[in-house]
mmCIF file of C-alpha atoms and ligand atoms in Angstrom:
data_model
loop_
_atom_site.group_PDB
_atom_site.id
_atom_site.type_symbol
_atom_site.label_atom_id
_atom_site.label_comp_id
_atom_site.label_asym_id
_atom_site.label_seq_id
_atom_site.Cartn_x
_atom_site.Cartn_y
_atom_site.Cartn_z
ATOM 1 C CA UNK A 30 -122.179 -130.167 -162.096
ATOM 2 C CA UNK A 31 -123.381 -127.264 -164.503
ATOM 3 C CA UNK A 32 -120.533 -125.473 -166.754
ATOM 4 C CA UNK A 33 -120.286 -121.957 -165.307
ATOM 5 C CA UNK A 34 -122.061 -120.826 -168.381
ATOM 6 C CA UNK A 35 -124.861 -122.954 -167.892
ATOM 7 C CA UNK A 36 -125.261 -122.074 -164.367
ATOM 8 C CA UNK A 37 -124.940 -118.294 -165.373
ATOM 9 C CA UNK A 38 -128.139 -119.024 -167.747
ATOM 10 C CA UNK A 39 -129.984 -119.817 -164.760
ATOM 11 C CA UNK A 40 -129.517 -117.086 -162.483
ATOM 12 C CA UNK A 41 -130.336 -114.394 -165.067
ATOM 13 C CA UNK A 42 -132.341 -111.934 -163.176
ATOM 14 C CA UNK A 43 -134.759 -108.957 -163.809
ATOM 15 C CA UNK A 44 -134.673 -106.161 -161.336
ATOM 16 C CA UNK A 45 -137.831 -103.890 -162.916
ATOM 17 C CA UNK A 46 -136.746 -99.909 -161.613
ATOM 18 C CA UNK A 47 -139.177 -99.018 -159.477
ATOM 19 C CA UNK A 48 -138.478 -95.168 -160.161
ATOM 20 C CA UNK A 49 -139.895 -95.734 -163.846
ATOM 21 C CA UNK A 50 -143.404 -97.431 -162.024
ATOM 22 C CA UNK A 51 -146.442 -95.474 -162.635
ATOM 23 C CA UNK A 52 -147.049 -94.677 -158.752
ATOM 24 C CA UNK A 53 -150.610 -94.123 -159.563
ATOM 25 C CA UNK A 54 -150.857 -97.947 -160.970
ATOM 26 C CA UNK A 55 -148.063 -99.502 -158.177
ATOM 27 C CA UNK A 56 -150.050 -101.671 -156.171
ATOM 28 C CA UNK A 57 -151.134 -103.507 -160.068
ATOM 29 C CA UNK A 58 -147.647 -103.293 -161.076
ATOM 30 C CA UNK A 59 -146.544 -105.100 -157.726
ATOM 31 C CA UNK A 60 -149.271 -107.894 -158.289
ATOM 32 C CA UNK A 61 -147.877 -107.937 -162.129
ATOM 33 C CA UNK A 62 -144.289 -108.313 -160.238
ATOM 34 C CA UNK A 63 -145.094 -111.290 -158.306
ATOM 35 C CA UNK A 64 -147.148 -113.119 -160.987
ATOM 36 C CA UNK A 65 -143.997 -112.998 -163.455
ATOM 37 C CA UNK A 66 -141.500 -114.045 -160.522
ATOM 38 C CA UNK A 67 -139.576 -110.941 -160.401
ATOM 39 C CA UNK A 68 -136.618 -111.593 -158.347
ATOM 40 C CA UNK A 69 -135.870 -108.261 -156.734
ATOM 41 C CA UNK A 70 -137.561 -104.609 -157.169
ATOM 42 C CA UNK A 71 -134.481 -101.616 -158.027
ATOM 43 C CA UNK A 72 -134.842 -98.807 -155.646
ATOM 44 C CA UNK A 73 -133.028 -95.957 -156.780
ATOM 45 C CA UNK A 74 -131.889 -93.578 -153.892
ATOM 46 C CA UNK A 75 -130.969 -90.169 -155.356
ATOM 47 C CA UNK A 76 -129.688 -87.745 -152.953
ATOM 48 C CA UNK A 77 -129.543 -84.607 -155.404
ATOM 49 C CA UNK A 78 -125.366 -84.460 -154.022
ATOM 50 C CA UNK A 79 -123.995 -87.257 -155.458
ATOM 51 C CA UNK A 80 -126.484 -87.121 -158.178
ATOM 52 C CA UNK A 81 -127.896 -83.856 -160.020
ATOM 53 C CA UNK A 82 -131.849 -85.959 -159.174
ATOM 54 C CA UNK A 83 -133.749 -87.110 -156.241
ATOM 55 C CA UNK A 84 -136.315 -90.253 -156.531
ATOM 56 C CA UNK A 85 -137.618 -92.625 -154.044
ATOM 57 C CA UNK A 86 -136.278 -92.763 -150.098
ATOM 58 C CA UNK A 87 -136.718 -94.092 -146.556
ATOM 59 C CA UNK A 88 -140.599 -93.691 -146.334
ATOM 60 C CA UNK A 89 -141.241 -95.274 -149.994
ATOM 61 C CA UNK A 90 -138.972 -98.497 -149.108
ATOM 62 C CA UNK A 91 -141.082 -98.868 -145.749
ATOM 63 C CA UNK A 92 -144.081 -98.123 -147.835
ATOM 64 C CA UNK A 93 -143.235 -100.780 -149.984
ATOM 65 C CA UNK A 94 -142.552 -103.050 -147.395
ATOM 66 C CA UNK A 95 -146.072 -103.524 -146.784
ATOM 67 C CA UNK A 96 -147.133 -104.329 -150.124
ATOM 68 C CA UNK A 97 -145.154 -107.164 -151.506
ATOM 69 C CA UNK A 98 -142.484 -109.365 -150.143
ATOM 70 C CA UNK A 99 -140.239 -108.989 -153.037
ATOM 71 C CA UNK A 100 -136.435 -108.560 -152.004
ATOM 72 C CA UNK A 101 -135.647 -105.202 -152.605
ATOM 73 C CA UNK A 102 -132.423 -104.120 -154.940
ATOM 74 C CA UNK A 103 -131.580 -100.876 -153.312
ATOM 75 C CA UNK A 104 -128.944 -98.591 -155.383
ATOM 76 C CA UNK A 105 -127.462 -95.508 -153.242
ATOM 77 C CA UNK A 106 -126.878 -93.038 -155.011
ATOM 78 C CA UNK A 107 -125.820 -90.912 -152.011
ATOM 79 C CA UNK A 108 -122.633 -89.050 -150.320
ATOM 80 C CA UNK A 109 -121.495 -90.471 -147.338
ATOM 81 C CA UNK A 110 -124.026 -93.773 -147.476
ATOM 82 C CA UNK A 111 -121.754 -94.934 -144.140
ATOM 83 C CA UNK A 112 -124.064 -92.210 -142.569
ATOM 84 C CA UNK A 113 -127.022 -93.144 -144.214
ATOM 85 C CA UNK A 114 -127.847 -96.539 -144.713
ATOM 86 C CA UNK A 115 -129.401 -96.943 -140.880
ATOM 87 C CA UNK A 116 -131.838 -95.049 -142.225
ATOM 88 C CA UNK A 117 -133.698 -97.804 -144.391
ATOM 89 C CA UNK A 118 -135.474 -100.747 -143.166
ATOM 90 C CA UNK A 119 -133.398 -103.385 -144.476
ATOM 91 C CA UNK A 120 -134.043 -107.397 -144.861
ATOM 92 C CA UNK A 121 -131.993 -110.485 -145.109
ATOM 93 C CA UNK A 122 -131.945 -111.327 -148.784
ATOM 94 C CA UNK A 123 -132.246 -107.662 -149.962
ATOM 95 C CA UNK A 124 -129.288 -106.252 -151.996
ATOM 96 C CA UNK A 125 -127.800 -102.988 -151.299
ATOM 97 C CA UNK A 126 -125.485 -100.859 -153.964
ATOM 98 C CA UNK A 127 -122.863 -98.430 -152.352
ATOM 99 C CA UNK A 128 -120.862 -96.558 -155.016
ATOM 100 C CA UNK A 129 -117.112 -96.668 -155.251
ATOM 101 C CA UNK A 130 -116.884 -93.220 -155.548
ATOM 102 C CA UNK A 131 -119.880 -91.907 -152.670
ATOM 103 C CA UNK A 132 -117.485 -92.100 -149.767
ATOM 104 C CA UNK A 133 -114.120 -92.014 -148.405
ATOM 105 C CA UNK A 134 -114.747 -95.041 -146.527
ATOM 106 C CA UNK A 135 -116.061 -97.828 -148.944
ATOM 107 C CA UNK A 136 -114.999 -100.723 -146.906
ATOM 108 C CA UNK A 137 -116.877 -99.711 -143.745
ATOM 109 C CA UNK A 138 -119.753 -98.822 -145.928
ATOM 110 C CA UNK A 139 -120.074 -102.381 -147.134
ATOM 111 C CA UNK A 140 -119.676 -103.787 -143.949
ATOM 112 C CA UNK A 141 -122.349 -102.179 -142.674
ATOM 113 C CA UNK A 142 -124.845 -103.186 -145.231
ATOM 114 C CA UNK A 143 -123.866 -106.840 -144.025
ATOM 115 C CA UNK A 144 -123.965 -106.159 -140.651
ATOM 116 C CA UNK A 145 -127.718 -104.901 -140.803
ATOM 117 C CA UNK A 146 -128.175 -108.451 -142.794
ATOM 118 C CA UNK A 147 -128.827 -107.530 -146.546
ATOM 119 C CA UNK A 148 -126.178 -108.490 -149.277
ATOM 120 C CA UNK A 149 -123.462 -105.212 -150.592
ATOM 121 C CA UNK A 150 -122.863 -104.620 -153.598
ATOM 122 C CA UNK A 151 -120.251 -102.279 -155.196
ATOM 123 C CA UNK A 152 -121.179 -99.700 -157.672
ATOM 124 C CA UNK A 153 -118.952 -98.074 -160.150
ATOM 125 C CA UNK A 154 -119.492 -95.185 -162.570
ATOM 126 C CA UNK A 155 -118.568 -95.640 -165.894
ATOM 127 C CA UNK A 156 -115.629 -93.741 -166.199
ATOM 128 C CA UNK A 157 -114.438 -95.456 -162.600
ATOM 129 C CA UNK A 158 -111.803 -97.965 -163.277
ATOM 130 C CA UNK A 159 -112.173 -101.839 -162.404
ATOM 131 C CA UNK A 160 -109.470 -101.038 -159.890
ATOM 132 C CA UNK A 161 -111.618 -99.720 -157.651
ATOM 133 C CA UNK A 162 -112.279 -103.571 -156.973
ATOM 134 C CA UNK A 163 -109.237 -104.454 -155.666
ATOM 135 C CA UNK A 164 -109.763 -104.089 -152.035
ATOM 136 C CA UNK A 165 -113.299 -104.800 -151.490
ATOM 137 C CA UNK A 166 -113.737 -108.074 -153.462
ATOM 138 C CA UNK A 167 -114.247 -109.971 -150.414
ATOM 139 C CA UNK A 168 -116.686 -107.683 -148.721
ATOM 140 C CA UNK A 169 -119.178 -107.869 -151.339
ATOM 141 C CA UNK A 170 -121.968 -110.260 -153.109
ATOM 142 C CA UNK A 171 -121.786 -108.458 -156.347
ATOM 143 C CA UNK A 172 -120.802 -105.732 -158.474
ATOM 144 C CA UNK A 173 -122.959 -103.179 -159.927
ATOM 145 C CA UNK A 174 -121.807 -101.539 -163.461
ATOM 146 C CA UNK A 175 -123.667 -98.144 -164.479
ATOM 147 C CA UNK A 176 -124.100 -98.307 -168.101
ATOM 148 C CA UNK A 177 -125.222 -94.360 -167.808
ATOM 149 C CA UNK A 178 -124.310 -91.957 -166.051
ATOM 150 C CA UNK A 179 -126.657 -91.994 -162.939
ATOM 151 C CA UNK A 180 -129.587 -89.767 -162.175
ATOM 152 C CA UNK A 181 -132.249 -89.963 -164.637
ATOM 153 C CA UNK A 182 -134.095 -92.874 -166.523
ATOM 154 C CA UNK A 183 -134.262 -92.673 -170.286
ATOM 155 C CA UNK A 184 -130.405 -92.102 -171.344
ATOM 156 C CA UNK A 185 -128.256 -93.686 -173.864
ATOM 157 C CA UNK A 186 -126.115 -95.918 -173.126
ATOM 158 C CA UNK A 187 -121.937 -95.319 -172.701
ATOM 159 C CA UNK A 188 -120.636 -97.141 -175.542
ATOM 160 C CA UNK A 189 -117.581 -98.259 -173.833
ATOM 161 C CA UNK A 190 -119.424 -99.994 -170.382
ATOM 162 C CA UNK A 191 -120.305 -102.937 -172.930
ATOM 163 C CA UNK A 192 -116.374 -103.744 -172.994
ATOM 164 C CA UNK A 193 -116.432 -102.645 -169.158
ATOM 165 C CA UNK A 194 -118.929 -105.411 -168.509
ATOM 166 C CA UNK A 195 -116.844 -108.447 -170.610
ATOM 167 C CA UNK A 196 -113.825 -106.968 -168.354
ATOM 168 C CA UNK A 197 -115.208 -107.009 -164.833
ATOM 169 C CA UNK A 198 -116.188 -110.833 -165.758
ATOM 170 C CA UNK A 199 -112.849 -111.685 -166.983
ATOM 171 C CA UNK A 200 -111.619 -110.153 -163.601
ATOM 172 C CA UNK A 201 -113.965 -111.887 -161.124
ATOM 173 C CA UNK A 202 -113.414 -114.928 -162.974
ATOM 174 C CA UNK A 203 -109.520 -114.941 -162.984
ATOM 175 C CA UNK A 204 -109.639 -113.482 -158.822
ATOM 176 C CA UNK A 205 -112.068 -116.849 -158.218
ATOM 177 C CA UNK A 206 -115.224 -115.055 -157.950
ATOM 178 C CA UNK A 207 -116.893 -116.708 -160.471
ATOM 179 C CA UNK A 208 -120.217 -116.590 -158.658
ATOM 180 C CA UNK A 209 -120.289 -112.919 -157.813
ATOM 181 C CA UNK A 210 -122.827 -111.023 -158.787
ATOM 182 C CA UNK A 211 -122.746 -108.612 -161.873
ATOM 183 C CA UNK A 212 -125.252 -105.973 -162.299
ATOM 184 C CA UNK A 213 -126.288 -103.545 -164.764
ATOM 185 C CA UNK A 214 -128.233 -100.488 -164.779
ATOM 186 C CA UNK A 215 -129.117 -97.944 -167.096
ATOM 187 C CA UNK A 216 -130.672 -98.394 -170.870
ATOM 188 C CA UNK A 217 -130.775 -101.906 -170.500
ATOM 189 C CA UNK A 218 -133.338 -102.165 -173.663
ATOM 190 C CA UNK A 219 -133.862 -105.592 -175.178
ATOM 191 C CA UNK A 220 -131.157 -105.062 -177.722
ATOM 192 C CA UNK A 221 -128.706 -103.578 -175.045
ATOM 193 C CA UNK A 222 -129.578 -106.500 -172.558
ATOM 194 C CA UNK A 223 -128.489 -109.490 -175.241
ATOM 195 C CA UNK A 224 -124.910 -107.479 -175.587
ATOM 196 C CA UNK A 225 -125.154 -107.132 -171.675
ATOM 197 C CA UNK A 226 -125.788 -110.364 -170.865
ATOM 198 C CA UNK A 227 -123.374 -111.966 -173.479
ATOM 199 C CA UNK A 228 -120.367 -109.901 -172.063
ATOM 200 C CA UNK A 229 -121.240 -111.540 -168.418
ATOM 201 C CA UNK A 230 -123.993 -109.702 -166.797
ATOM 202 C CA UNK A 231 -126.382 -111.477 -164.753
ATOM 203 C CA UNK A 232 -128.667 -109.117 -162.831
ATOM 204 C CA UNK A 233 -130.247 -106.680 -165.365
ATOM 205 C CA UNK A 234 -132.270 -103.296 -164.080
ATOM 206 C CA UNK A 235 -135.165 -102.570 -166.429
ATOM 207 C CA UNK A 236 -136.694 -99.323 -166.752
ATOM 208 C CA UNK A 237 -138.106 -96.971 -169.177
ATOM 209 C CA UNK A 238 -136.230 -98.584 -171.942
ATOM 210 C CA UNK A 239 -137.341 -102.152 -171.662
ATOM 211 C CA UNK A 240 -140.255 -103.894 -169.686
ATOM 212 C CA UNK A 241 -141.774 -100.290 -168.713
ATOM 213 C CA UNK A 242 -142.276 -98.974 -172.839
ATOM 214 C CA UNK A 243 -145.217 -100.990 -173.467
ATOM 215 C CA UNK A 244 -147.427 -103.562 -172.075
ATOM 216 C CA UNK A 245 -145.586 -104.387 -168.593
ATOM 217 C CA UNK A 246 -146.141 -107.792 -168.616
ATOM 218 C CA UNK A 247 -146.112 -108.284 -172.273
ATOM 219 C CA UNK A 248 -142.338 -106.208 -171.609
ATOM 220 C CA UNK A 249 -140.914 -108.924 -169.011
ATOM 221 C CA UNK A 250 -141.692 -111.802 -170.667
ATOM 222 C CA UNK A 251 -140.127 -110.169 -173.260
ATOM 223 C CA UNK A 252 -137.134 -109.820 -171.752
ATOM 224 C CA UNK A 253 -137.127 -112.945 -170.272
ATOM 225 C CA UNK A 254 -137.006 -114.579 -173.741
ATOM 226 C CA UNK A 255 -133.907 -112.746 -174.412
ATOM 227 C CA UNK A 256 -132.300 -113.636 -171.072
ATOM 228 C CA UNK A 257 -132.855 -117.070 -171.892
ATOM 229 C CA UNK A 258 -131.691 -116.589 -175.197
HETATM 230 C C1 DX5 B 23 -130.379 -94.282 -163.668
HETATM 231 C C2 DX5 B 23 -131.176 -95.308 -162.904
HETATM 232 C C3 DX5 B 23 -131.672 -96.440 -163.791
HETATM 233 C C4 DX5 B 23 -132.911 -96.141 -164.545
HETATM 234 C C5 DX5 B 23 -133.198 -97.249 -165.557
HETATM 235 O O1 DX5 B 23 -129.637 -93.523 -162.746
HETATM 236 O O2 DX5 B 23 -130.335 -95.862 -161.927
HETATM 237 O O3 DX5 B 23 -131.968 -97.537 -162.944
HETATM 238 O O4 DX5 B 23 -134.009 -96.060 -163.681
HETATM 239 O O5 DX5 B 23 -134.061 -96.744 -166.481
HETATM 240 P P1 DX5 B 23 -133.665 -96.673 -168.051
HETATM 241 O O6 DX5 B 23 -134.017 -98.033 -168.609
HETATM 242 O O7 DX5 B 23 -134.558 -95.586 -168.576
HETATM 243 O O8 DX5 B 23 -132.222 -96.334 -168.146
HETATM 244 ZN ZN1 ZN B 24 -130.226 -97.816 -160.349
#
Protein backbone atom coordinates (compact mmCIF):
# COMPACT_ATOMS: atom_id res chain seq x y z
CA UNK A 1 0.00 0.00 0.00
CA UNK A 2 1.41 3.55 -1.03
CA UNK A 3 2.16 6.16 1.97
CA UNK A 4 -0.47 8.88 1.51
CA UNK A 5 2.31 11.02 0.26
CA UNK A 6 3.27 8.76 -2.31
CA UNK A 7 -0.15 8.24 -3.50
CA UNK A 8 -0.67 12.13 -3.43
CA UNK A 9 2.47 12.23 -5.99
CA UNK A 10 0.47 10.31 -8.28
CA UNK A 11 -2.67 12.00 -8.60
CA UNK A 12 -1.11 15.43 -9.20
CA UNK A 13 -3.25 16.93 -11.82
CA UNK A 14 -3.20 19.84 -14.40
CA UNK A 15 -6.46 21.50 -15.13
CA UNK A 16 -5.13 24.09 -18.16
CA UNK A 17 -7.98 27.32 -17.83
CA UNK A 18 -9.68 27.26 -20.72
CA UNK A 19 -10.60 31.10 -20.36
CA UNK A 20 -6.74 31.92 -20.94
CA UNK A 21 -6.98 29.53 -24.52
CA UNK A 22 -6.44 31.47 -27.58
CA UNK A 23 -10.10 30.73 -29.04
CA UNK A 24 -8.76 31.42 -32.41
CA UNK A 25 -6.06 28.40 -31.92
CA UNK A 26 -8.66 26.01 -29.57
CA UNK A 27 -9.25 23.17 -31.64
CA UNK A 28 -4.81 22.90 -31.71
CA UNK A 29 -4.77 23.60 -28.14
CA UNK A 30 -7.41 20.71 -27.52
CA UNK A 31 -5.27 18.23 -29.74
CA UNK A 32 -2.10 19.69 -27.61
CA UNK A 33 -4.49 18.76 -24.45
CA UNK A 34 -4.99 15.24 -25.27
CA UNK A 35 -1.44 14.49 -26.52
CA UNK A 36 0.03 15.64 -22.98
CA UNK A 37 -2.81 13.65 -21.01
CA UNK A 38 -4.47 16.55 -19.52
CA UNK A 39 -6.77 15.28 -16.98
CA UNK A 40 -9.60 17.78 -16.96
CA UNK A 41 -10.13 21.27 -18.95
CA UNK A 42 -11.13 24.47 -16.13
CA UNK A 43 -14.21 26.17 -17.29
CA UNK A 44 -14.62 29.29 -15.63
CA UNK A 45 -18.35 30.45 -15.37
CA UNK A 46 -18.45 34.19 -14.59
CA UNK A 47 -21.79 35.58 -14.10
CA UNK A 48 -20.73 39.41 -13.85
CA UNK A 49 -22.98 39.18 -10.07
CA UNK A 50 -20.99 37.17 -8.13
CA UNK A 51 -18.01 38.23 -10.03
CA UNK A 52 -17.20 41.90 -11.42
CA UNK A 53 -16.31 39.50 -15.19
CA UNK A 54 -18.12 37.26 -17.48
CA UNK A 55 -16.14 34.37 -19.55
CA UNK A 56 -17.25 31.19 -21.03
CA UNK A 57 -21.07 29.63 -20.49
CA UNK A 58 -23.70 27.05 -21.47
CA UNK A 59 -23.17 27.20 -25.33
CA UNK A 60 -19.14 27.09 -25.05
CA UNK A 61 -19.30 23.85 -22.64
CA UNK A 62 -21.73 22.17 -25.31
CA UNK A 63 -19.43 23.54 -27.90
CA UNK A 64 -16.72 21.91 -26.34
CA UNK A 65 -18.40 18.86 -25.92
CA UNK A 66 -17.99 18.07 -29.41
CA UNK A 67 -14.43 18.54 -29.69
CA UNK A 68 -12.61 16.51 -27.16
CA UNK A 69 -13.66 14.05 -24.57
CA UNK A 70 -11.69 15.57 -21.86
CA UNK A 71 -13.65 15.71 -18.41
CA UNK A 72 -14.49 19.07 -17.92
CA UNK A 73 -13.49 21.07 -14.45
CA UNK A 74 -16.32 23.49 -14.33
CA UNK A 75 -15.87 26.48 -11.62
CA UNK A 76 -19.25 28.58 -10.97
CA UNK A 77 -18.67 31.55 -10.34
CA UNK A 78 -22.39 32.43 -10.15
CA UNK A 79 -25.31 33.63 -7.61
CA UNK A 80 -27.76 31.23 -6.92
CA UNK A 81 -25.87 28.14 -8.97
CA UNK A 82 -28.99 25.89 -7.28
CA UNK A 83 -30.87 27.74 -10.16
CA UNK A 84 -28.37 27.39 -12.60
CA UNK A 85 -26.51 24.40 -12.91
CA UNK A 86 -29.48 22.53 -15.13
CA UNK A 87 -28.39 24.71 -17.46
CA UNK A 88 -25.02 22.90 -18.52
CA UNK A 89 -24.67 19.66 -20.14
CA UNK A 90 -23.01 17.78 -17.55
CA UNK A 91 -21.07 14.19 -17.63
CA UNK A 92 -20.21 11.49 -15.23
CA UNK A 93 -16.59 12.09 -14.35
CA UNK A 94 -16.77 15.92 -14.84
CA UNK A 95 -16.11 18.10 -11.73
CA UNK A 96 -18.25 20.91 -10.80
CA UNK A 97 -17.13 23.96 -8.27
CA UNK A 98 -20.05 25.70 -6.33
CA UNK A 99 -18.77 28.51 -4.07
CA UNK A 100 -19.37 28.63 -0.36
CA UNK A 101 -20.39 31.94 -0.49
CA UNK A 102 -22.78 31.97 -4.13
CA UNK A 103 -25.89 30.78 -2.35
CA UNK A 104 -27.92 30.47 0.65
CA UNK A 105 -28.39 26.94 0.02
CA UNK A 106 -24.90 25.22 -0.45
CA UNK A 107 -25.95 21.81 0.52
CA UNK A 108 -28.75 21.49 -2.05
CA UNK A 109 -26.43 23.03 -4.52
CA UNK A 110 -23.99 20.18 -4.18
CA UNK A 111 -26.46 17.69 -4.26
CA UNK A 112 -27.59 18.61 -7.30
CA UNK A 113 -24.34 18.55 -9.10
CA UNK A 114 -24.35 14.75 -7.96
CA UNK A 115 -27.62 14.11 -8.80
CA UNK A 116 -27.08 15.19 -12.58
CA UNK A 117 -23.90 12.64 -12.21
CA UNK A 118 -20.69 14.88 -12.21
CA UNK A 119 -18.47 15.11 -8.98
CA UNK A 120 -19.08 18.74 -6.46
CA UNK A 121 -16.70 20.44 -5.35
CA UNK A 122 -16.69 23.30 -2.77
CA UNK A 123 -15.16 26.58 -3.48
CA UNK A 124 -14.01 29.10 -1.02
CA UNK A 125 -12.73 32.67 -1.40
CA UNK A 126 -9.77 33.53 0.21
CA UNK A 127 -10.85 35.50 2.90
CA UNK A 128 -13.76 32.61 3.55
CA UNK A 129 -12.85 30.63 6.55
CA UNK A 130 -12.16 26.70 6.47
CA UNK A 131 -15.34 26.59 8.51
CA UNK A 132 -17.35 26.90 5.82
CA UNK A 133 -16.43 23.05 5.49
CA UNK A 134 -17.99 21.85 8.30
CA UNK A 135 -21.29 20.81 7.03
CA UNK A 136 -20.72 19.82 3.56
CA UNK A 137 -17.66 17.51 3.91
CA UNK A 138 -19.63 14.59 3.03
CA UNK A 139 -21.43 15.99 0.06
CA UNK A 140 -18.42 16.71 -1.83
CA UNK A 141 -15.33 15.06 -3.91
CA UNK A 142 -13.08 17.95 -3.31
CA UNK A 143 -12.36 21.31 -2.25
CA UNK A 144 -11.47 24.15 -4.36
CA UNK A 145 -9.12 27.04 -2.73
CA UNK A 146 -8.99 30.50 -4.74
CA UNK A 147 -5.56 31.69 -4.43
CA UNK A 148 -6.99 35.20 -6.04
CA UNK A 149 -9.64 36.79 -5.78
CA UNK A 150 -11.91 35.51 -8.68
CA UNK A 151 -12.74 37.18 -11.94
CA UNK A 152 -9.83 37.83 -14.02
CA UNK A 153 -6.66 35.77 -15.10
CA UNK A 154 -3.29 37.37 -14.54
CA UNK A 155 -3.41 38.43 -10.65
CA UNK A 156 -1.05 37.99 -7.87
CA UNK A 157 -1.41 35.72 -5.67
CA UNK A 158 -2.96 36.26 -1.76
CA UNK A 159 -0.03 35.69 0.28
CA UNK A 160 -1.87 34.12 3.05
CA UNK A 161 -3.95 31.15 0.77
CA UNK A 162 -0.39 29.35 0.77
CA UNK A 163 -0.94 28.77 4.70
CA UNK A 164 -4.79 28.34 3.76
CA UNK A 165 -3.82 25.45 1.52
CA UNK A 166 -1.30 23.50 4.32
CA UNK A 167 -4.56 24.13 6.64
CA UNK A 168 -7.42 22.72 4.60
CA UNK A 169 -4.99 19.49 4.28
CA UNK A 170 -4.33 19.28 7.87
CA UNK A 171 -8.22 19.47 8.22
CA UNK A 172 -9.31 16.85 5.65
CA UNK A 173 -6.67 14.75 6.91
CA UNK A 174 -7.54 14.88 10.71
CA UNK A 175 -11.80 14.66 9.59
CA UNK A 176 -10.59 11.23 7.51
CA UNK A 177 -10.76 12.68 4.17
CA UNK A 178 -7.50 12.04 3.24
CA UNK A 179 -8.43 11.35 -0.37
CA UNK A 180 -10.50 14.43 -1.04
CA UNK A 181 -9.72 16.46 -3.54
CA UNK A 182 -7.81 19.86 -3.13
CA UNK A 183 -7.80 22.37 -5.79
CA UNK A 184 -6.20 25.51 -6.60
CA UNK A 185 -6.84 28.28 -8.85
CA UNK A 186 -5.46 31.47 -9.55
CA UNK A 187 -1.53 32.42 -10.26
CA UNK A 188 -0.58 29.02 -10.02
CA UNK A 189 2.96 29.88 -11.86
CA UNK A 190 5.68 27.26 -11.67
CA UNK A 191 7.18 28.80 -8.59
CA UNK A 192 3.67 29.26 -6.91
CA UNK A 193 2.66 25.59 -7.91
CA UNK A 194 5.92 23.86 -5.97
CA UNK A 195 4.69 25.98 -2.65
CA UNK A 196 1.08 24.83 -3.71
CA UNK A 197 1.65 21.51 -4.10
CA UNK A 198 4.05 21.09 -1.05
CA UNK A 199 1.34 22.58 1.35
CA UNK A 200 -1.17 19.66 -0.02
CA UNK A 201 -2.68 20.65 -3.24
CA UNK A 202 -3.34 18.16 -5.76
CA UNK A 203 -5.41 19.54 -8.64
CA UNK A 204 -3.63 22.69 -9.96
CA UNK A 205 -5.55 25.27 -12.59
CA UNK A 206 -3.03 26.72 -15.02
CA UNK A 207 -3.55 29.80 -16.83
CA UNK A 208 -1.88 32.84 -18.00
CA UNK A 209 0.78 32.45 -15.44
CA UNK A 210 2.06 29.00 -16.15
CA UNK A 211 1.56 26.54 -19.18
CA UNK A 212 -0.27 29.46 -21.27
CA UNK A 213 3.10 32.21 -21.10
CA UNK A 214 5.07 30.48 -23.60
CA UNK A 215 5.23 27.49 -25.72
CA UNK A 216 1.96 25.49 -24.52
CA UNK A 217 3.33 22.32 -24.66
CA UNK A 218 6.81 23.24 -23.85
CA UNK A 219 4.60 25.05 -20.55
CA UNK A 220 2.90 21.61 -19.36
CA UNK A 221 5.61 19.54 -19.45
CA UNK A 222 7.01 22.08 -17.61
CA UNK A 223 4.84 21.94 -15.03
CA UNK A 224 4.62 18.49 -14.95
CA UNK A 225 8.32 18.29 -13.96
CA UNK A 226 7.57 20.35 -11.02
CA UNK A 227 4.50 18.32 -10.02
CA UNK A 228 6.60 15.43 -9.99
CA UNK A 229 9.15 17.16 -8.26
C1 LIG B 1 -9.59 33.53 -11.89
C2 LIG B 1 -9.73 32.26 -12.69
C3 LIG B 1 -8.41 31.53 -12.87
C4 LIG B 1 -7.55 32.05 -13.96
C5 LIG B 1 -6.17 31.39 -13.91
O1 LIG B 1 -10.86 33.91 -11.44
O2 LIG B 1 -10.61 31.41 -12.00
O3 LIG B 1 -8.71 30.19 -13.19
O4 LIG B 1 -8.11 31.76 -15.21
O5 LIG B 1 -5.32 32.18 -14.62
P1 LIG B 1 -4.01 32.85 -13.94
O6 LIG B 1 -2.94 31.78 -14.01
O7 LIG B 1 -3.73 34.02 -14.83
O8 LIG B 1 -4.38 33.25 -12.55
ZN1 LIG C 1 -11.36 29.02 -11.98
Amino acid sequence: MLADEEMRKMQKKICPSLMCCDIFRLREQLRIFEEEKIEYLHVDVMDGEFVPNYTLGTDFVRQIRRATDIPLDIHLMIREPERKISFFELREGDLVSVHAESTVHLQRALQQVRNQGARPLVALNPATPLSALDYVLEDVDGVLLMTVNPGYAGQKLVPQTLGKITDCRRLLDGRGYPEMMLEVDGNVSLENALLMKQAGADLFVAGSSSIFKNDLKEGIRAMRRVLAS
